CSV table of C-alpha atoms and ligand atoms in Angstrom, one decimal:
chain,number,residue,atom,x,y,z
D,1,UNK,CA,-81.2,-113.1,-144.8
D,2,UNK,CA,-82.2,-110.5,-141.9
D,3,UNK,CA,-80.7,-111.2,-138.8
D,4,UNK,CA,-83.2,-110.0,-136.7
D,5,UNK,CA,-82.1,-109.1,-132.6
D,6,UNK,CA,-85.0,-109.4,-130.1
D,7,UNK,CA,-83.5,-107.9,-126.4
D,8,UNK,CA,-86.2,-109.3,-123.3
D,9,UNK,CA,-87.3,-111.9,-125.8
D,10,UNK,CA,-87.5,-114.6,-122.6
D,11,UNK,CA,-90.0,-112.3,-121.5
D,12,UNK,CA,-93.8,-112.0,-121.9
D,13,UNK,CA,-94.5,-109.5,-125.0
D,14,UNK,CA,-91.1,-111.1,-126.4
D,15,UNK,CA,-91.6,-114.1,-126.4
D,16,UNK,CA,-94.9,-113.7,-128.2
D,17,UNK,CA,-93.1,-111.5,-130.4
D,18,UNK,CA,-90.5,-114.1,-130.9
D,19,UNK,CA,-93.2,-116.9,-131.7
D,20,UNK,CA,-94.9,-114.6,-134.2
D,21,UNK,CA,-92.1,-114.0,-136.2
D,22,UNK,CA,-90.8,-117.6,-136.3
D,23,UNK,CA,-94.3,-118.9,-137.6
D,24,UNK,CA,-93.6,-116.0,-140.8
D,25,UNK,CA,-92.3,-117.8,-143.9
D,26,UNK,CA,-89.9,-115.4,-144.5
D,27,UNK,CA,-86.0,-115.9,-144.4
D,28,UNK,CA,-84.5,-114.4,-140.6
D,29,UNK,CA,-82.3,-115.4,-138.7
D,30,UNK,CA,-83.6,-114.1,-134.9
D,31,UNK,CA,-81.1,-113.8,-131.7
D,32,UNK,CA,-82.7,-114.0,-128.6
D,33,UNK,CA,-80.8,-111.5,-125.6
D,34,UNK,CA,-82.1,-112.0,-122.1
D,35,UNK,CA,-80.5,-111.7,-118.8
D,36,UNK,CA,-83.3,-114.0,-117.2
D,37,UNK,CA,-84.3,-112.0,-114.6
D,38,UNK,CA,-86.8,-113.6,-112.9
D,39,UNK,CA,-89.1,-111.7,-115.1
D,40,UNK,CA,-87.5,-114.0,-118.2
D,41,UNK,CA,-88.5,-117.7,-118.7
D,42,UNK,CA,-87.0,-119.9,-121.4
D,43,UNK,CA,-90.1,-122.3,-120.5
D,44,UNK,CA,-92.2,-119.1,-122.5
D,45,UNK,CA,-90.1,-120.2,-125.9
D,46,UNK,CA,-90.3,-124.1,-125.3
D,47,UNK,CA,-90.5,-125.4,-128.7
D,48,UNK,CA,-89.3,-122.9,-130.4
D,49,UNK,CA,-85.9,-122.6,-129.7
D,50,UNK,CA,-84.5,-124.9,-133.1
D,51,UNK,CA,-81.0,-123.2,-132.8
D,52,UNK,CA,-81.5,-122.5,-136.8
D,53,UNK,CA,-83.8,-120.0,-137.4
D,54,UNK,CA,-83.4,-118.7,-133.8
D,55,UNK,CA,-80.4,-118.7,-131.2
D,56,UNK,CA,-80.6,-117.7,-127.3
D,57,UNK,CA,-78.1,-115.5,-125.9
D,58,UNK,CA,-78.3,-115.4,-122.2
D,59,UNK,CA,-76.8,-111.9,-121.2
D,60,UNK,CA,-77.6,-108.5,-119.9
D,61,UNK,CA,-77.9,-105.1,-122.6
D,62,UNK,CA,-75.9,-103.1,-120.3
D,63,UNK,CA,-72.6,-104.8,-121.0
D,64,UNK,CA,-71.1,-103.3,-123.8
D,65,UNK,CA,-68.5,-106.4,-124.1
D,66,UNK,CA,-71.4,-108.7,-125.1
D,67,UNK,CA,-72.9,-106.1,-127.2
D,68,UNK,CA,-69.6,-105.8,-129.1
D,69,UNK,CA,-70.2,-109.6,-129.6
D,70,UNK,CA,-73.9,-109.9,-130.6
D,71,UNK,CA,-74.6,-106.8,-132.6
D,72,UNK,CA,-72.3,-107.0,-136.1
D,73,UNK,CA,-74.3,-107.6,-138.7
D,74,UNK,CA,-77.6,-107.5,-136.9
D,75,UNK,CA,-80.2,-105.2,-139.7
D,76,UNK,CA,-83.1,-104.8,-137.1
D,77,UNK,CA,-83.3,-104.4,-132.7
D,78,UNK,CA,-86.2,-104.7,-131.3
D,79,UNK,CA,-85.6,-103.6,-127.6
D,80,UNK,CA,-88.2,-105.2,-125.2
D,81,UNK,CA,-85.7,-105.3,-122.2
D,82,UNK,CA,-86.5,-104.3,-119.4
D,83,UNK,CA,-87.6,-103.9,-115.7
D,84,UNK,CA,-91.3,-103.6,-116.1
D,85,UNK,CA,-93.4,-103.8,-112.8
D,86,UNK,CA,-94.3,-100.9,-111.2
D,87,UNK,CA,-94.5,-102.0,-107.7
D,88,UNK,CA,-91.2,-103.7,-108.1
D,89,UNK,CA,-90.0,-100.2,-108.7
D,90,UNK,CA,-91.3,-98.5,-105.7
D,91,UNK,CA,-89.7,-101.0,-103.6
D,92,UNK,CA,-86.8,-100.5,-105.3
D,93,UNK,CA,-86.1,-98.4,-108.4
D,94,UNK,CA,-82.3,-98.5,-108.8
D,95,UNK,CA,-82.8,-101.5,-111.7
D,96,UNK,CA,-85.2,-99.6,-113.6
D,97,UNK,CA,-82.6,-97.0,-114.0
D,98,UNK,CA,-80.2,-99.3,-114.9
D,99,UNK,CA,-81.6,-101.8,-117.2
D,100,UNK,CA,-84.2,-99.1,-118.9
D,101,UNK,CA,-81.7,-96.1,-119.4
D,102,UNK,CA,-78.3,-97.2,-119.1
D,103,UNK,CA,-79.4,-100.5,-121.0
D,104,UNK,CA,-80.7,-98.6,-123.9
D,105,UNK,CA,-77.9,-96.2,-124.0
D,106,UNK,CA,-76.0,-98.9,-124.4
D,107,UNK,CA,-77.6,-100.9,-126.8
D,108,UNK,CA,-77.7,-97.6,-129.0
D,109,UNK,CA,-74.2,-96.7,-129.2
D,110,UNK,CA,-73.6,-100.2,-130.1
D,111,UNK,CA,-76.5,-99.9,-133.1
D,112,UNK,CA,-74.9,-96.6,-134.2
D,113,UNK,CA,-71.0,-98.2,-134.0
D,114,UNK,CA,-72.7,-101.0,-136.3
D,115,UNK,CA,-74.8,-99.6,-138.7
D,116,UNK,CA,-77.9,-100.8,-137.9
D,117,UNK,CA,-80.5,-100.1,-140.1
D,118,UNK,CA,-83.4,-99.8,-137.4
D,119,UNK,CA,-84.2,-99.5,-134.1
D,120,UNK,CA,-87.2,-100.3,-132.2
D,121,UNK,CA,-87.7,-99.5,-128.9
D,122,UNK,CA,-90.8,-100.7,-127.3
D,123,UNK,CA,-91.8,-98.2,-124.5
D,124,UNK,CA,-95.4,-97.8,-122.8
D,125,UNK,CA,-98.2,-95.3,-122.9
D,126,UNK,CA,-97.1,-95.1,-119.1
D,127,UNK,CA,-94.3,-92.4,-120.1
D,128,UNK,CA,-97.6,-89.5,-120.6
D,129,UNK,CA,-98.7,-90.3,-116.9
D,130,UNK,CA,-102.1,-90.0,-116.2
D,131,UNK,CA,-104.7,-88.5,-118.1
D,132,UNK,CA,-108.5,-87.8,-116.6
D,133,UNK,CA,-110.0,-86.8,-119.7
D,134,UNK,CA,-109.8,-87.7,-123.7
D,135,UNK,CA,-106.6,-89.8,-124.9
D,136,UNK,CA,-102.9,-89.2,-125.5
D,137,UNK,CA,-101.4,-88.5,-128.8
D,138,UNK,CA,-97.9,-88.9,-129.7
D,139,UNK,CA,-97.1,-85.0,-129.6
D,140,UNK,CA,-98.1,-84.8,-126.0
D,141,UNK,CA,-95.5,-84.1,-123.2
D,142,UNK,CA,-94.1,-86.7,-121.0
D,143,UNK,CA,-95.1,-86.7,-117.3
D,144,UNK,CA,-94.0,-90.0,-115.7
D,145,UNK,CA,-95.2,-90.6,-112.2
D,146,UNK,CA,-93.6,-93.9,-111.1
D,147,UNK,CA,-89.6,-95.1,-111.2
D,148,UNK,CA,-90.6,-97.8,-114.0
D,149,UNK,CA,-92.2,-94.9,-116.4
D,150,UNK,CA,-89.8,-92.5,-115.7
D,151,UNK,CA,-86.9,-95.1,-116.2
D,152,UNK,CA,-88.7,-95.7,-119.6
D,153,UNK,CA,-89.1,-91.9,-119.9
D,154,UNK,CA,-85.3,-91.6,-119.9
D,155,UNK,CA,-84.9,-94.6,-122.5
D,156,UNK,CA,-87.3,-92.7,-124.8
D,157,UNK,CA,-85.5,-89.8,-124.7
D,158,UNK,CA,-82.4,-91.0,-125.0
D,159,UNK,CA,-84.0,-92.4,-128.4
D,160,UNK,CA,-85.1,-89.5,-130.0
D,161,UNK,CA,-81.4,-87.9,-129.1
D,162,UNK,CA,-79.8,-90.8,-130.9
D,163,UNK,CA,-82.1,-89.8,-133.9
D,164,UNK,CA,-81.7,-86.4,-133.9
D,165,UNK,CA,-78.4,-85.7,-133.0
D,166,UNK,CA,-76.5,-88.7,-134.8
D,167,UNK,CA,-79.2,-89.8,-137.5
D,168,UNK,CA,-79.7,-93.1,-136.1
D,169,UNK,CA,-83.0,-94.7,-137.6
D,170,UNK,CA,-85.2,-95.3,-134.6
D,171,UNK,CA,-88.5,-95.4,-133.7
D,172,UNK,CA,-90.7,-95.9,-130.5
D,173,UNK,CA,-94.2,-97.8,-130.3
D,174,UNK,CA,-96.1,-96.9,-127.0
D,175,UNK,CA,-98.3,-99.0,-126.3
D,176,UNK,CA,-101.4,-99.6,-123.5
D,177,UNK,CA,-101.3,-102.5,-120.8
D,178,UNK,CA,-101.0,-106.2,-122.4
D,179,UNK,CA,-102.5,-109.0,-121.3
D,180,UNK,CA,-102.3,-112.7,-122.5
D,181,UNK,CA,-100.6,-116.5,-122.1
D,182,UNK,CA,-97.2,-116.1,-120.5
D,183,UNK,CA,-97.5,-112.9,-118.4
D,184,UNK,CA,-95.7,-113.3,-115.3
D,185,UNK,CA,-98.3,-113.4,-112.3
D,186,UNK,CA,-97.0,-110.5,-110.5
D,187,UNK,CA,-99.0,-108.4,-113.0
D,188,UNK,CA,-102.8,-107.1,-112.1
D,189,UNK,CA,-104.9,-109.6,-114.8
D,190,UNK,CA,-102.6,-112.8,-114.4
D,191,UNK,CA,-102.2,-112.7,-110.4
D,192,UNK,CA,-106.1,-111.9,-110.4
D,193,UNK,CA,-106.4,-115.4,-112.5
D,194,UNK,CA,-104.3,-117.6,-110.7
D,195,UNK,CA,-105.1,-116.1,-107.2
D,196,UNK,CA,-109.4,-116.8,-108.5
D,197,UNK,CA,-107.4,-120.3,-109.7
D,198,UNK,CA,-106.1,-121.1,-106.1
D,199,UNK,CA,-109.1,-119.5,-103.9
D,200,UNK,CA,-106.9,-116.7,-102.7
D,201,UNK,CA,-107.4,-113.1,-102.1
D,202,UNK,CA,-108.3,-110.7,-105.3
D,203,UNK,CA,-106.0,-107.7,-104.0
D,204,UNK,CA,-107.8,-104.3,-105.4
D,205,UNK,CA,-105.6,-101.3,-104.7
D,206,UNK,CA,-107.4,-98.6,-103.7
D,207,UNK,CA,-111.1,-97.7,-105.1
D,208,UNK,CA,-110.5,-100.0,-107.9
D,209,UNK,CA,-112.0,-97.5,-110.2
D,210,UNK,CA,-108.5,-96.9,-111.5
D,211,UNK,CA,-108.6,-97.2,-115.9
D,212,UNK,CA,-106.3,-98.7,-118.2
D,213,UNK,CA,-106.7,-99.3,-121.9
D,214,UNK,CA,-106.1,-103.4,-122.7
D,215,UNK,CA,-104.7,-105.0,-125.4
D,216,UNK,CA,-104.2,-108.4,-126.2
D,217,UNK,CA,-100.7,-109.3,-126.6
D,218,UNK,CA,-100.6,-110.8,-129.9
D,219,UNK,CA,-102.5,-107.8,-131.1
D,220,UNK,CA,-99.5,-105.4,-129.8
D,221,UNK,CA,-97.0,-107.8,-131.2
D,222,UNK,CA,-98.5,-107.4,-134.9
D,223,UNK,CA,-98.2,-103.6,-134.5
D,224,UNK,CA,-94.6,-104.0,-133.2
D,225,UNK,CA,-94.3,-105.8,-136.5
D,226,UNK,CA,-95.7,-103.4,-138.7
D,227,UNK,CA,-93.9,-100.5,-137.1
D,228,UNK,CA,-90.9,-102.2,-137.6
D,229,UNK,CA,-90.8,-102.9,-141.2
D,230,UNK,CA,-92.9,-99.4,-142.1
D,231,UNK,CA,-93.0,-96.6,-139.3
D,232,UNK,CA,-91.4,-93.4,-140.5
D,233,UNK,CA,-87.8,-93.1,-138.4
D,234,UNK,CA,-87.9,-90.7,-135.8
D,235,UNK,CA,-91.6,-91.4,-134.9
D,236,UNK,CA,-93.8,-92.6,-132.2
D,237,UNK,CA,-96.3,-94.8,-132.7
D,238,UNK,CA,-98.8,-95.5,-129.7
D,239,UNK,CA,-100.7,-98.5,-129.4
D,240,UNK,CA,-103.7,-99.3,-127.9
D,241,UNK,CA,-107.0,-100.8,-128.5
D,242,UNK,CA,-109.7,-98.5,-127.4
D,243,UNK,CA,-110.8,-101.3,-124.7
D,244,UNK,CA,-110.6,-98.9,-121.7
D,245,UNK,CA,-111.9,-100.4,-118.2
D,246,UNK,CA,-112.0,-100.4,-114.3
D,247,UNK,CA,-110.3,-102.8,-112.3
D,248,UNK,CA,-113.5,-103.6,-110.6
D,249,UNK,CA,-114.8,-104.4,-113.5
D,250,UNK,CA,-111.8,-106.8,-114.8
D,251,UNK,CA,-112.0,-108.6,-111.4
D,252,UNK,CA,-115.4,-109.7,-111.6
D,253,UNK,CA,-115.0,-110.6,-115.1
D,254,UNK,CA,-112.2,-112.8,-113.6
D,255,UNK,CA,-114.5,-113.9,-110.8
D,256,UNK,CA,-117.2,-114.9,-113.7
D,257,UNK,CA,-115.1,-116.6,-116.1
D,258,UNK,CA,-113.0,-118.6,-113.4
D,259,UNK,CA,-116.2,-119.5,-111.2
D,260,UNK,CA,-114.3,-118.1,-107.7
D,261,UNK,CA,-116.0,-117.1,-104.9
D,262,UNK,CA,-116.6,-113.5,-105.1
D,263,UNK,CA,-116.0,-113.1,-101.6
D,264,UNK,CA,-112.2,-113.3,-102.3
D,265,UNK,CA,-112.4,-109.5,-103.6
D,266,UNK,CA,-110.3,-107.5,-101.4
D,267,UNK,CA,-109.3,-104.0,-101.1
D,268,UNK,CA,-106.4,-103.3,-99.7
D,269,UNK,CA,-104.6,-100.0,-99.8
D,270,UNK,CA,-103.7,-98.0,-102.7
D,271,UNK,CA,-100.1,-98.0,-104.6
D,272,UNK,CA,-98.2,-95.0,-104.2
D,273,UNK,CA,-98.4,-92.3,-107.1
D,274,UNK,CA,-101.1,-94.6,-108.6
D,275,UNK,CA,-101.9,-93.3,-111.9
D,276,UNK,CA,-105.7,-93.2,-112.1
D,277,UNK,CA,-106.4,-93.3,-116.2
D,278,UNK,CA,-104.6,-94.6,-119.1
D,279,UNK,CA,-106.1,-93.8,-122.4
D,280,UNK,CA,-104.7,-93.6,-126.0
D,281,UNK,CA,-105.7,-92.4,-129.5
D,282,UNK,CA,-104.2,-94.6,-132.0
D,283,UNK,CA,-105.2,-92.7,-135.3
D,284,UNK,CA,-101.0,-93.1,-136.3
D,285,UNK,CA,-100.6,-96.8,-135.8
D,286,UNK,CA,-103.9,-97.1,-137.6
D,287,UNK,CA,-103.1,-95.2,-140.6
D,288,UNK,CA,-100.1,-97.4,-141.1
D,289,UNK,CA,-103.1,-100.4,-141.5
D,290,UNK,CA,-103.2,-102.0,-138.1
D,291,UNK,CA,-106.4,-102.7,-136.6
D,292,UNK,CA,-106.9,-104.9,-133.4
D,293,UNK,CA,-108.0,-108.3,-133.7
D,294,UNK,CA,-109.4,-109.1,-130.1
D,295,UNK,CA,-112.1,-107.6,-128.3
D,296,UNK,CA,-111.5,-107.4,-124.6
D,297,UNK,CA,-114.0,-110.0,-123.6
D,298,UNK,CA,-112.6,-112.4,-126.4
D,299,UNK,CA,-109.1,-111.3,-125.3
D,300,UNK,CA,-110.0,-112.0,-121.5
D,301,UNK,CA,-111.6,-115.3,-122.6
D,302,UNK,CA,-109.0,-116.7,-124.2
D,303,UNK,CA,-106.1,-116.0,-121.4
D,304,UNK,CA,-108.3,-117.5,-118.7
D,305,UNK,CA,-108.7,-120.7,-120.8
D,306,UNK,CA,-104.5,-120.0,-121.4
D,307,UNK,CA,-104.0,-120.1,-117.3
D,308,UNK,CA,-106.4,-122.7,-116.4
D,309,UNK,CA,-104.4,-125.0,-119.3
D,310,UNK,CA,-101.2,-124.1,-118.2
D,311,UNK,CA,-101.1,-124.5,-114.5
D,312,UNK,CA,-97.5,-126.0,-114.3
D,313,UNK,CA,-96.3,-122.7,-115.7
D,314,UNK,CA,-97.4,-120.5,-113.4
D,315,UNK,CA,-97.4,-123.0,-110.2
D,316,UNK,CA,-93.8,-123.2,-110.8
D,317,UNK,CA,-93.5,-119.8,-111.0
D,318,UNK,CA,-95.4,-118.5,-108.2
D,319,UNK,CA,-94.0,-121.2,-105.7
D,320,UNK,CA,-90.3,-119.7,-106.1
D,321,UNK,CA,-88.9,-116.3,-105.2
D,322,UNK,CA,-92.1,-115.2,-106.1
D,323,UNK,CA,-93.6,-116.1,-102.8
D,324,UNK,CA,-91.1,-113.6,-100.8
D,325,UNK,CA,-92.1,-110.7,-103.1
D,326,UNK,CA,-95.9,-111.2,-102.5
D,327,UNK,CA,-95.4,-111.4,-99.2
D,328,UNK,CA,-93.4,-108.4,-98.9
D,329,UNK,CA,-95.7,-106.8,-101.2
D,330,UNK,CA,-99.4,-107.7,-100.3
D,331,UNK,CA,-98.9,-109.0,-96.5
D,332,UNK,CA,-99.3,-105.8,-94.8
D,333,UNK,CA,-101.5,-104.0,-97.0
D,334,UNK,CA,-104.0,-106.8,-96.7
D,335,UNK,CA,-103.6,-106.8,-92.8
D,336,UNK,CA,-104.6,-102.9,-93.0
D,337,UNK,CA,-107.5,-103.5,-95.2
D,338,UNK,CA,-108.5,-105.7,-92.9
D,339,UNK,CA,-108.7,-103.5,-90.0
D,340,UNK,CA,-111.2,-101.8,-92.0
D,341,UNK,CA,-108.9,-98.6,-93.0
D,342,UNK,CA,-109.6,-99.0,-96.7
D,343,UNK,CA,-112.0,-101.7,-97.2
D,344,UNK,CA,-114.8,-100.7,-99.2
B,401,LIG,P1,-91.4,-108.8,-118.8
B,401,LIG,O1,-91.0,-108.3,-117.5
B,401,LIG,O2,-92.3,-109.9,-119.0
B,401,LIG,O3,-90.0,-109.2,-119.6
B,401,LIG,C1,-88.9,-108.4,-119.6
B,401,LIG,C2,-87.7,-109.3,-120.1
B,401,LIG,O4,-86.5,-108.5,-120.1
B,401,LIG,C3,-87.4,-110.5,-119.2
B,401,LIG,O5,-87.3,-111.7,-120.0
B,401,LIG,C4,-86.1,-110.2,-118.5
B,401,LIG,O6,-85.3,-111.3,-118.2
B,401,LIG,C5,-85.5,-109.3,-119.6
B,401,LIG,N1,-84.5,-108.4,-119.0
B,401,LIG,C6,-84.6,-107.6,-117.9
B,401,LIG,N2,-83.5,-106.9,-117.7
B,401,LIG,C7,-82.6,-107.2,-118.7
B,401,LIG,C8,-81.3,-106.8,-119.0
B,401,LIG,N3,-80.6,-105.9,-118.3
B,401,LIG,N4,-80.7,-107.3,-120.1
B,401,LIG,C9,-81.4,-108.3,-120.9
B,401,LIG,N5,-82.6,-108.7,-120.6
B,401,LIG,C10,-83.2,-108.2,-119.5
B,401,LIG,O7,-91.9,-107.5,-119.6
B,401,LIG,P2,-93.0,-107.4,-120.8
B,401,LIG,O8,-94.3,-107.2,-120.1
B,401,LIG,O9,-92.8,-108.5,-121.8
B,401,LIG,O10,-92.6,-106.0,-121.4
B,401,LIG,C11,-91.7,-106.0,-122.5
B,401,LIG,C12,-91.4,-104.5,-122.9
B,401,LIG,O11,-92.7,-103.9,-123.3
B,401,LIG,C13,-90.9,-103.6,-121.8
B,401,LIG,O12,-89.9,-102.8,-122.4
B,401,LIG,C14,-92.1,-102.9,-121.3
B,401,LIG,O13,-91.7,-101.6,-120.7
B,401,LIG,C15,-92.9,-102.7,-122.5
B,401,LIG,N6,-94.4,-102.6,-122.3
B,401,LIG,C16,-95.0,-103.6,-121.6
B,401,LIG,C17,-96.4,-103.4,-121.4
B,401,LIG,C18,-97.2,-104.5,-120.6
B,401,LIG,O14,-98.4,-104.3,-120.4
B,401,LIG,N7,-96.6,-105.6,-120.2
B,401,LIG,C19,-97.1,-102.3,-121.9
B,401,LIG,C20,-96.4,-101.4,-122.7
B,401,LIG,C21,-95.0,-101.5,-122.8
B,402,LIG,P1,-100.4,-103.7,-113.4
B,402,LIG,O1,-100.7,-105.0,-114.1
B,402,LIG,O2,-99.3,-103.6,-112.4
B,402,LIG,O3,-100.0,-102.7,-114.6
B,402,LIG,P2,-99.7,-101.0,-114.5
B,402,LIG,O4,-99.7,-100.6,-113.1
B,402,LIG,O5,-98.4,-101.0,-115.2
B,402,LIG,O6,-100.8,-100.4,-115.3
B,402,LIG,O7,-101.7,-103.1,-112.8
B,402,LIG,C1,-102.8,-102.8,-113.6
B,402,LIG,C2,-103.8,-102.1,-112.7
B,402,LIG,O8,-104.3,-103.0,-111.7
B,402,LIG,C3,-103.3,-100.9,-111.9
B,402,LIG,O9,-104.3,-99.9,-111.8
B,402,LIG,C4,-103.0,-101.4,-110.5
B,402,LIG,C5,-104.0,-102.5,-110.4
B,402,LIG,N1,-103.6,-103.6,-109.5
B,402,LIG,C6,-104.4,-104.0,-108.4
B,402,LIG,O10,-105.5,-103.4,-108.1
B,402,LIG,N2,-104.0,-105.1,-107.7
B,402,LIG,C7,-102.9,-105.7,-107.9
B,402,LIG,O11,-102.5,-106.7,-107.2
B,402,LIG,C8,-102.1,-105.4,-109.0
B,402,LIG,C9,-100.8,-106.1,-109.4
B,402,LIG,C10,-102.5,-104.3,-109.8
């Protein structure tokens, strides 16, 4: 039986991730590591969590003790943990560093000390920085512009040393922005829904012409998958869908589907370092026989149906800590905006 270790598994793409595998009729036994940050919900694996196939191990990947525990006789990691929101990481970056480089390191020594027979790290096409024309391949350089990508910059690298200096079979799937049922609302599509949901302000950062290349979660999760079981070691893999679009355009999508007032479009000023265009060519992943399975306006469909459904979740969610963040966050750039700095 493969015993099957899923790190950030509490969290959005792991959880999904999770849920895939477990509806797979083959025989796995799957280990759930999470610290539960407030990023990690165990509501996102309700029903799931039988304690045969699957087990929950509440705990944090930079402590080698618990590592020393978990990993023997694990065949397969796939490492989703992680700090993961960039505006959390310009307000403060020192977790990034700490859960995405030292956590990784950590959780590779252990996989080298126990033999295991791969690891998958999940990074984000985020490592390449921004890009104004054409898409990134695998073989280009890495040019990180926030503290989240350059944490996961340093996790990626870190990977392809294990490989190359000790042998150990890795590989790294890079994939675009995800979007989908349990992504925490802090993140641009989600907070736009449930914000259009609750008649508040749609916060646009700057022009809102900014591009990134969506893909629906369960879509990445099948790649993951694939990677997994037949990427070459030592390779990167980037994922992405070829769905590429403007904020602008996402909002009033969002605006359209949820029937909000439009009027609750707001610009407010622009994040820091705000990387203006993702965009990825996924010939690799492709050629290992992966094709996407949701159009964007399918994809977008179906996750504003998912949030309207599943209000409790994300009520819950938003009415605890989460309420001091967003005011930290979006109080004074909203003020400005309002003064007519950067309202457009
Ligand atoms: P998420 O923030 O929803 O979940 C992260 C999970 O990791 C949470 O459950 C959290 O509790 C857990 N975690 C955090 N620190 C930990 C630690 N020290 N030890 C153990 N668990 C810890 O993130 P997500 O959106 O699901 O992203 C998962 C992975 O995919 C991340 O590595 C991220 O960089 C990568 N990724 C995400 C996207 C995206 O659009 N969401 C795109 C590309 C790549
Ligand atoms: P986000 O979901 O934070 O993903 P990332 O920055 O990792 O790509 O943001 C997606 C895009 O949406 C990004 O260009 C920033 C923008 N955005 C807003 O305009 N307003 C918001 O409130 C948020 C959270 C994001």
């Amino acid at each position: 039986m493969r015993k099957i270790l899923v790190t950030g598994g509490a969290g959005f793409i792991g959880s999904n991730f999770v849920k895939m595998l477990l509806k797979r009729k083959s025989r796995k036994h799957i280990i759930v590591l999470d610290k539960l940050t407030y990023a990690g919900n165990m509501r996102n694996l309700d029903g799931f969590m039988d304690g045969k196939d699957v087990e929950f191990v509440k705990g944090d990947i930079t402590s080698s003790k618990l590592l020393d525990n978990v990993i023997p006789g694990v065949d397969i990691i796939y490492n989703f943990a992680a700090e993961t929101h960039v505006d959390r990481s310009i307000l403060e970056g020192g977790s990034f560093v700490k859960t995405d480089v030292m956590g990784t390191y950590t959780l590779l020594q252990k996989a080298l000390k126990y033999k295991v027979a791969r690891f998958v790290q999940i990074s984000t096409d985020e490592v390449y920085g921004s890009i104004k024309k054409g898409k990134f391949s695998e073989k280009d350089p890495i040019e990180p512009n926030s503290p989240y990508s350059a944490s996961k910059s340093g996790a990626d690298l870190l990977v392809r040393a294990f490989y190359k200096t000790h042998g150990l079979p890795a590989v790294i799937t890079r994939s675009s922005n995800n979007y989908g049922p349990f992504q925490h609302p802090e993140k641009f599509i989600p907070l736009f829904i449930t914000n259009a949901l609750e008649g508040k302000p749609l916060p646009i950062y700057g022009d809102g012409r900014n591009v990134r290349d969506w893909i629906y979660v369960e879509d990445n999760c099948r790649a993951i998958d694939l990677v997994g079981r037949r990427g070459k070691v030592g390779q990167i893999y980037n994922i992405g869908a070829n769905e590429e679009k403007e904020n602008l355009y996402i909002a009033k999508k969002i605006i359209k589907f949820t029937g909000a007032n439009k009027d609750l479009l707001t610009f407010i000023s622009d994040r820091p370092g705000h990387d203006r265009r993702y965009a990825l060519c996924a010939r690799k992943i492709k050629s290992l026989g992966w094709k996407k399975e949701y159009t964007f306006s399918k994809g977008l469909v179906k996750t504003v149906k998912w949030y309207q459904e599943n209000r409790e979740w994300w009520q819950e969610i938003k009415s605890g800590s989460f309420k001091k963040y967003y005011s930290k966050m979006y109080g004074r750039r909203i003020a400005v905006s309002r003064e007519g700095k950067v309202r457009k």
